[in-house]
Structures are given as C-alpha cells and as structure tokens.
mmCIF file of C-alpha atoms in Angstrom:
data_model
loop_
_atom_site.group_PDB
_atom_site.id
_atom_site.type_symbol
_atom_site.label_atom_id
_atom_site.label_comp_id
_atom_site.label_asym_id
_atom_site.label_seq_id
_atom_site.Cartn_x
_atom_site.Cartn_y
_atom_site.Cartn_z
ATOM 1 C CA MET A 1050 -30.067 -18.961 -48.332
ATOM 2 C CA LYS A 1051 -32.883 -16.919 -49.863
ATOM 3 C CA ASN A 1052 -34.514 -16.552 -46.457
ATOM 4 C CA ILE A 1053 -31.252 -15.281 -44.982
ATOM 5 C CA LEU A 1054 -30.930 -12.690 -47.749
ATOM 6 C CA LYS A 1055 -34.514 -11.548 -47.158
ATOM 7 C CA VAL A 1056 -33.816 -11.090 -43.458
ATOM 8 C CA PHE A 1057 -30.568 -9.310 -44.285
ATOM 9 C CA ASN A 1058 -32.263 -6.890 -46.703
ATOM 10 C CA THR A 1059 -35.098 -6.222 -44.255
ATOM 11 C CA MET A 1060 -32.666 -5.377 -41.468
ATOM 12 C CA ILE A 1061 -30.679 -3.063 -43.737
ATOM 13 C CA LEU A 1062 -33.859 -1.206 -44.716
ATOM 14 C CA ALA A 1063 -34.897 -0.948 -41.064
ATOM 15 C CA LEU A 1064 -31.508 0.481 -40.097
ATOM 16 C CA ILE A 1065 -31.708 3.097 -42.853
ATOM 17 C CA ILE A 1066 -35.183 4.172 -41.696
ATOM 18 C CA ILE A 1067 -34.075 4.382 -38.052
ATOM 19 C CA ILE A 1068 -31.014 6.480 -38.884
ATOM 20 C CA ALA A 1069 -33.037 8.833 -41.096
ATOM 21 C CA THR A 1070 -35.732 9.229 -38.427
ATOM 22 C CA PHE A 1071 -33.288 10.093 -35.651
ATOM 23 C CA SER A 1072 -31.369 12.480 -37.914
ATOM 24 C CA ASN A 1073 -34.537 14.356 -38.850
ATOM 25 C CA THR A 1074 -35.590 14.507 -35.201
ATOM 26 C CA ALA A 1075 -32.229 15.962 -34.176
ATOM 27 C CA ASN A 1076 -32.325 18.572 -36.939
ATOM 28 C CA ALA A 1077 -35.899 19.549 -36.073
ATOM 29 C CA ALA A 1078 -34.948 20.017 -32.418
ATOM 30 C CA ASP A 1079 -32.026 22.252 -33.378
ATOM 31 C CA SER A 1080 -33.980 24.833 -35.387
ATOM 32 C CA GLY A 1081 -37.371 26.508 -35.465
ATOM 33 C CA THR A 1082 -39.195 29.814 -35.210
ATOM 34 C CA LEU A 1083 -39.851 32.025 -32.216
ATOM 35 C CA ASN A 1084 -42.074 35.007 -31.615
ATOM 36 C CA TYR A 1085 -40.616 38.034 -29.901
ATOM 37 C CA GLU A 1086 -41.259 41.647 -28.996
ATOM 38 C CA VAL A 1087 -38.950 44.646 -28.724
ATOM 39 C CA TYR A 1088 -39.298 46.533 -25.432
ATOM 40 C CA LYS A 1089 -37.930 49.817 -24.225
ATOM 41 C CA TYR A 1090 -34.760 48.992 -22.340
ATOM 42 C CA ASN A 1091 -35.254 47.153 -19.068
ATOM 43 C CA THR A 1092 -39.052 47.571 -19.113
ATOM 44 C CA ASN A 1093 -42.148 45.704 -20.229
ATOM 45 C CA ASP A 1094 -43.232 48.591 -22.468
ATOM 46 C CA THR A 1095 -43.227 48.038 -26.211
ATOM 47 C CA SER A 1096 -40.678 50.186 -28.039
ATOM 48 C CA ILE A 1097 -41.752 52.072 -31.158
ATOM 49 C CA ALA A 1098 -38.846 50.249 -32.833
ATOM 50 C CA ASN A 1099 -40.874 47.040 -32.478
ATOM 51 C CA ASP A 1100 -42.717 47.817 -35.723
ATOM 52 C CA TYR A 1101 -39.451 47.672 -37.667
ATOM 53 C CA PHE A 1102 -38.818 44.038 -36.704
ATOM 54 C CA ASN A 1103 -40.561 41.306 -38.685
ATOM 55 C CA LYS A 1104 -41.977 38.351 -36.784
ATOM 56 C CA PRO A 1105 -41.351 35.557 -36.163
ATOM 57 C CA ALA A 1106 -37.594 35.137 -35.937
ATOM 58 C CA LYS A 1107 -35.746 31.912 -36.645
ATOM 59 C CA TYR A 1108 -33.452 30.114 -34.227
ATOM 60 C CA ILE A 1109 -30.677 27.660 -34.965
ATOM 61 C CA LYS A 1110 -28.470 25.588 -32.696
ATOM 62 C CA LYS A 1111 -25.093 24.622 -34.103
ATOM 63 C CA ASN A 1112 -21.930 23.426 -32.421
ATOM 64 C CA GLY A 1113 -23.616 23.769 -29.037
ATOM 65 C CA LYS A 1114 -24.374 27.471 -29.545
ATOM 66 C CA LEU A 1115 -27.664 29.273 -30.105
ATOM 67 C CA TYR A 1116 -28.308 31.789 -32.860
ATOM 68 C CA VAL A 1117 -31.349 33.828 -33.841
ATOM 69 C CA GLN A 1118 -32.015 35.233 -37.295
ATOM 70 C CA ILE A 1119 -33.994 38.462 -37.220
ATOM 71 C CA THR A 1120 -35.397 40.361 -40.198
ATOM 72 C CA VAL A 1121 -35.855 44.136 -40.058
ATOM 73 C CA ASN A 1122 -37.796 46.380 -42.401
ATOM 74 C CA HIS A 1123 -36.769 49.983 -43.137
ATOM 75 C CA SER A 1124 -33.322 48.465 -43.202
ATOM 76 C CA HIS A 1125 -31.586 51.652 -44.370
ATOM 77 C CA TRP A 1126 -32.781 53.427 -41.228
ATOM 78 C CA ILE A 1127 -31.292 50.800 -38.923
ATOM 79 C CA THR A 1128 -27.553 51.216 -39.345
ATOM 80 C CA GLY A 1129 -26.434 48.768 -36.683
ATOM 81 C CA MET A 1130 -27.675 46.182 -34.196
ATOM 82 C CA SER A 1131 -26.265 43.955 -31.496
ATOM 83 C CA ILE A 1132 -27.673 41.454 -29.007
ATOM 84 C CA GLU A 1133 -25.858 40.679 -25.758
ATOM 85 C CA GLY A 1134 -22.820 42.459 -27.192
ATOM 86 C CA HIS A 1135 -22.733 40.276 -30.306
ATOM 87 C CA LYS A 1136 -22.859 42.370 -33.460
ATOM 88 C CA GLU A 1137 -25.082 41.349 -36.320
ATOM 89 C CA ARG A 1138 -23.914 39.091 -39.113
ATOM 90 C CA ILE A 1139 -25.943 39.964 -42.184
ATOM 91 C CA ILE A 1140 -26.988 36.805 -44.019
ATOM 92 C CA SER A 1141 -29.396 38.216 -46.615
ATOM 93 C CA LYS A 1142 -30.737 41.485 -48.024
ATOM 94 C CA ASN A 1143 -33.847 42.379 -49.984
ATOM 95 C CA THR A 1144 -33.260 45.801 -51.494
ATOM 96 C CA ALA A 1145 -36.701 45.965 -53.096
ATOM 97 C CA LYS A 1146 -38.429 45.492 -49.731
ATOM 98 C CA ASP A 1147 -35.729 47.399 -47.819
ATOM 99 C CA GLU A 1148 -35.253 44.400 -45.532
ATOM 100 C CA ARG A 1149 -32.284 42.493 -44.218
ATOM 101 C CA THR A 1150 -31.905 39.364 -42.152
ATOM 102 C CA SER A 1151 -29.141 39.246 -39.562
ATOM 103 C CA GLU A 1152 -27.883 36.480 -37.313
ATOM 104 C CA PHE A 1153 -26.938 36.944 -33.669
ATOM 105 C CA GLU A 1154 -25.419 34.620 -31.122
ATOM 106 C CA VAL A 1155 -27.617 34.453 -28.015
ATOM 107 C CA SER A 1156 -27.578 32.732 -24.639
ATOM 108 C CA LYS A 1157 -31.229 31.658 -24.538
ATOM 109 C CA LEU A 1158 -34.423 31.551 -26.566
ATOM 110 C CA ASN A 1159 -36.930 32.363 -23.863
ATOM 111 C CA GLY A 1160 -36.988 35.479 -21.708
ATOM 112 C CA LYS A 1161 -35.493 38.943 -21.871
ATOM 113 C CA ILE A 1162 -32.223 39.693 -23.626
ATOM 114 C CA ASP A 1163 -30.543 43.086 -23.949
ATOM 115 C CA GLY A 1164 -29.635 44.602 -27.277
ATOM 116 C CA LYS A 1165 -28.633 47.843 -28.966
ATOM 117 C CA ILE A 1166 -29.868 49.576 -32.064
ATOM 118 C CA ASP A 1167 -28.434 52.421 -34.151
ATOM 119 C CA VAL A 1168 -30.926 54.494 -36.127
ATOM 120 C CA TYR A 1169 -30.137 57.184 -38.683
ATOM 121 C CA ILE A 1170 -32.831 58.934 -40.718
ATOM 122 C CA ASP A 1171 -32.216 61.953 -42.948
ATOM 123 C CA GLU A 1172 -35.050 62.159 -45.443
ATOM 124 C CA LYS A 1173 -38.635 63.228 -45.838
ATOM 125 C CA VAL A 1174 -41.089 61.235 -43.761
ATOM 126 C CA ASN A 1175 -44.781 61.752 -44.464
ATOM 127 C CA GLY A 1176 -43.795 64.628 -46.731
ATOM 128 C CA LYS A 1177 -41.800 66.479 -44.070
ATOM 129 C CA PRO A 1178 -38.015 66.746 -43.626
ATOM 130 C CA PHE A 1179 -36.934 64.497 -40.794
ATOM 131 C CA LYS A 1180 -33.520 63.937 -39.267
ATOM 132 C CA TYR A 1181 -32.874 61.442 -36.502
ATOM 133 C CA ASP A 1182 -29.530 60.063 -35.359
ATOM 134 C CA HIS A 1183 -29.530 57.960 -32.242
ATOM 135 C CA HIS A 1184 -28.090 54.905 -30.510
ATOM 136 C CA TYR A 1185 -29.959 53.305 -27.659
ATOM 137 C CA ASN A 1186 -30.508 50.137 -25.696
ATOM 138 C CA ILE A 1187 -33.528 47.925 -26.159
ATOM 139 C CA THR A 1188 -34.725 44.681 -24.616
ATOM 140 C CA TYR A 1189 -35.843 41.688 -26.650
ATOM 141 C CA LYS A 1190 -38.511 39.446 -25.138
ATOM 142 C CA PHE A 1191 -38.091 36.031 -26.741
ATOM 143 C CA ASN A 1192 -40.960 33.557 -26.554
ATOM 144 C CA GLY A 1193 -39.083 30.538 -27.848
ATOM 145 C CA PRO A 1194 -38.593 27.086 -26.302
ATOM 146 C CA SER A 1195 -37.131 27.159 -22.809
ATOM 147 C CA ASP A 1196 -35.729 23.630 -23.028
ATOM 148 C CA VAL A 1197 -33.201 24.425 -25.772
ATOM 149 C CA ALA A 1198 -29.979 25.414 -24.011
ATOM 150 C CA GLY A 1199 -26.711 26.622 -25.451
ATOM 151 C CA ALA A 1200 -23.149 27.139 -24.297
ATOM 152 C CA ASN A 1201 -23.136 30.770 -25.396
ATOM 153 C CA ALA A 1202 -21.758 33.558 -23.279
ATOM 154 C CA PRO A 1203 -22.721 37.205 -23.770
ATOM 155 C CA GLY A 1204 -20.207 39.080 -25.893
ATOM 156 C CA LYS A 1205 -18.450 42.321 -25.079
ATOM 157 C CA ASP A 1206 -19.588 45.457 -26.826
ATOM 158 C CA ASP A 1207 -17.120 48.285 -27.273
ATOM 159 C CA LYS A 1208 -19.786 50.838 -26.389
ATOM 160 C CA ASN A 1209 -21.451 51.407 -23.058
ATOM 161 C CA SER A 1210 -25.193 51.819 -22.848
ATOM 162 C CA ALA A 1211 -26.651 54.815 -24.620
ATOM 163 C CA SER A 1212 -30.125 56.218 -24.410
ATOM 164 C CA GLY A 1213 -32.490 58.622 -25.999
ATOM 165 C CA SER A 1214 -36.062 59.450 -26.781
ATOM 166 C CA ASP A 1215 -38.196 57.695 -29.338
ATOM 167 C CA LYS A 1216 -39.472 60.251 -31.780
ATOM 168 C CA GLY A 1217 -42.498 60.234 -34.006
ATOM 169 C CA SER A 1218 -42.323 60.667 -37.750
ATOM 170 C CA ASP A 1219 -42.822 64.416 -37.371
ATOM 171 C CA GLY A 1220 -39.672 64.723 -35.277
ATOM 172 C CA ALA A 1221 -41.481 65.468 -32.038
ATOM 173 C CA THR A 1222 -40.634 63.502 -28.941
ATOM 174 C CA THR A 1223 -43.463 61.127 -28.096
ATOM 175 C CA GLY A 1224 -42.604 61.004 -24.428
ATOM 176 C CA GLN A 1225 -41.961 57.264 -24.642
ATOM 177 C CA SER A 1226 -38.249 57.406 -23.989
ATOM 178 C CA GLU A 1227 -35.872 54.472 -23.908
ATOM 179 C CA SER A 1228 -34.592 54.334 -20.342
ATOM 180 C CA ASN A 1229 -31.011 55.405 -19.703
ATOM 181 C CA SER A 1230 -29.055 52.982 -17.594
ATOM 182 C CA SER A 1231 -25.371 52.225 -17.353
ATOM 183 C CA ASN A 1232 -26.031 49.233 -15.109
ATOM 184 C CA LYS A 1233 -26.979 46.281 -17.250
ATOM 185 C CA ASP A 1234 -29.013 43.444 -15.848
ATOM 186 C CA LYS A 1235 -27.055 40.332 -15.132
ATOM 187 C CA VAL A 1236 -27.522 37.720 -17.818
ATOM 188 C CA GLU A 1237 -28.504 34.303 -16.547
ATOM 189 C CA ASN A 1238 -25.760 31.731 -16.841
ATOM 190 C CA PRO A 1239 -26.921 29.327 -19.549
ATOM 191 C CA GLN A 1240 -26.673 25.615 -18.984
ATOM 192 C CA THR A 1241 -23.717 24.122 -20.764
ATOM 193 C CA ASN A 1242 -24.771 21.769 -23.521
ATOM 194 C CA ALA A 1243 -22.517 19.901 -25.893
ATOM 195 C CA GLY A 1244 -25.052 20.249 -28.668
ATOM 196 C CA THR A 1245 -26.516 17.221 -30.395
ATOM 197 C CA PRO A 1246 -27.336 14.369 -27.959
ATOM 198 C CA ALA A 1247 -24.735 11.609 -27.833
ATOM 199 C CA TYR A 1248 -27.179 8.925 -28.910
ATOM 200 C CA ILE A 1249 -27.489 10.582 -32.311
ATOM 201 C CA TYR A 1250 -23.837 9.720 -32.933
ATOM 202 C CA ALA A 1251 -24.067 6.307 -31.274
ATOM 203 C CA ILE A 1252 -26.868 5.039 -33.508
ATOM 204 C CA PRO A 1253 -24.892 5.120 -36.795
ATOM 205 C CA VAL A 1254 -21.907 3.461 -35.085
ATOM 206 C CA ALA A 1255 -24.061 0.691 -33.622
ATOM 207 C CA SER A 1256 -25.839 0.263 -36.947
ATOM 208 C CA LEU A 1257 -22.536 -0.052 -38.794
ATOM 209 C CA ALA A 1258 -21.288 -2.642 -36.306
ATOM 210 C CA LEU A 1259 -24.505 -4.627 -36.707
ATOM 211 C CA LEU A 1260 -24.267 -4.393 -40.489
ATOM 212 C CA ILE A 1261 -20.716 -5.745 -40.432
ATOM 213 C CA ALA A 1262 -21.756 -8.597 -38.136
ATOM 214 C CA ILE A 1263 -24.660 -9.533 -40.409
ATOM 215 C CA THR A 1264 -22.442 -9.384 -43.498
ATOM 216 C CA LEU A 1265 -19.883 -11.706 -41.913
ATOM 217 C CA PHE A 1266 -22.627 -14.063 -40.818
ATOM 218 C CA VAL A 1267 -24.120 -14.232 -44.316
ATOM 219 C CA ARG A 1268 -20.713 -14.898 -45.867
ATOM 220 C CA LYS A 1269 -19.961 -17.685 -43.424
ATOM 221 C CA LYS A 1270 -23.412 -19.144 -43.919
ATOM 222 C CA SER A 1271 -23.009 -19.164 -47.682
ATOM 223 C CA LYS A 1272 -19.724 -21.039 -47.318
ATOM 224 C CA GLY A 1273 -21.216 -23.485 -44.851
ATOM 225 C CA ASN A 1274 -18.875 -22.376 -42.039
ATOM 226 C CA VAL A 1275 -21.571 -21.650 -39.499
ATOM 227 C CA GLU A 1276 -22.047 -24.473 -37.033
#
C-alpha cells in the first residue's frame, strides 16, 4: 500500500510540473519585445518622429489577436496615434517623464505597417517660439517574430491619409517631408490563428482524467477489489 501511495504522489507531482511547464511555454510564446523603426510614409527613410518613440516595444497575443504596446516621449506633443486604422488605447502615463504607453491592435509583428500621428507644438523650443500643428502618415518597420500570427484585420480610420513636412526645432522645413499618398499599400492578409495551441488545453484535461483513474485504482486497491 505504501508503495502505491509513493507512486501515486510521484505521478501527481510529475503532472503538476508538466502542466506548469507547458503553461509557462505558452505564455512566453504569446508575449515578448520587438525592435522597430519609424519611417517616412511608404519609404525606407527614417522619420524625424522616430526619436520620439522609445524602443523596444512590447507585443502580446490574446484571444487570437496581436497587440503592440508602444511608449512615446514628448507625449504632450503627440496628440494622437493610430496603427492600421486602430486608434491608441492608453494603458499608462508618466507625467514626470512626459511619456505614455499605448496599445494597438496589429496584423503582424514583422514587416512594414502603416500608421498615423498627430503632432501639436505651441511653446518655446530651444529658447525660440515654435508652433507646429500637423497630421501625417508614417510607416512602422517591426522587427519582431515572423512566426507569431494573429487573426487581426486592419481597422477603418475615419480620416484619409494626410501629409506634411517634418520641421526642425527652429520651425524651418528640413526638406525631409513625409510623402503624400492617398493610395495606401495593401496590407497582407494575416494567417488565421485560433490563439493558444489546442494541446495546451488538452494537457490539463488528460491529466485530470489520469488523476481520476489513479484515484479510483488506489481506492479499489485499498479495499482489495482489484483482481
């Protein structure tokens, strides 16, 4: 009887370890960090807005959908953002650092994705009065994992593409303008994915069934009912 209990306890401990290991693996695969750059719209040229985005970003996969969490500095200058038509959902603010972290639904974590940014500045910059009010398209270049797919579809923005010139802190146009285009690139159709692999759910069920079977066996054995 003691030997049976030892085997029973060992199997229970093994099942707990297996379940915990697979759960941690699934969670690790569904979140992480990714590096990225901000380009002038539909180009490979770095936008001057790139300096206002902290790196890296964080990605999360939940309910089969992908999300990125991006932190911007000079937060009070950036009055609005969207990625693939999905407006930002602010999840945290740091007033002291003038930073905020926003979450966006995205269709992929690797490659180019279109976005929009609204910038409003009306204050002294480098000791000089500076006023800047503009809305323009940008392109994010994500360098995240290419094997993490989501079921996301690009959202619909209520504004068409807008463009303008990047300006330096002295208010003069730098000549590095964000390109003006009303024709957006087609977004690749993401592979549909139900989210967490099915085996993650199957393991606890199988473990529970095995636990019940072992429990019944031990009870029968203790009563001398096992042949």
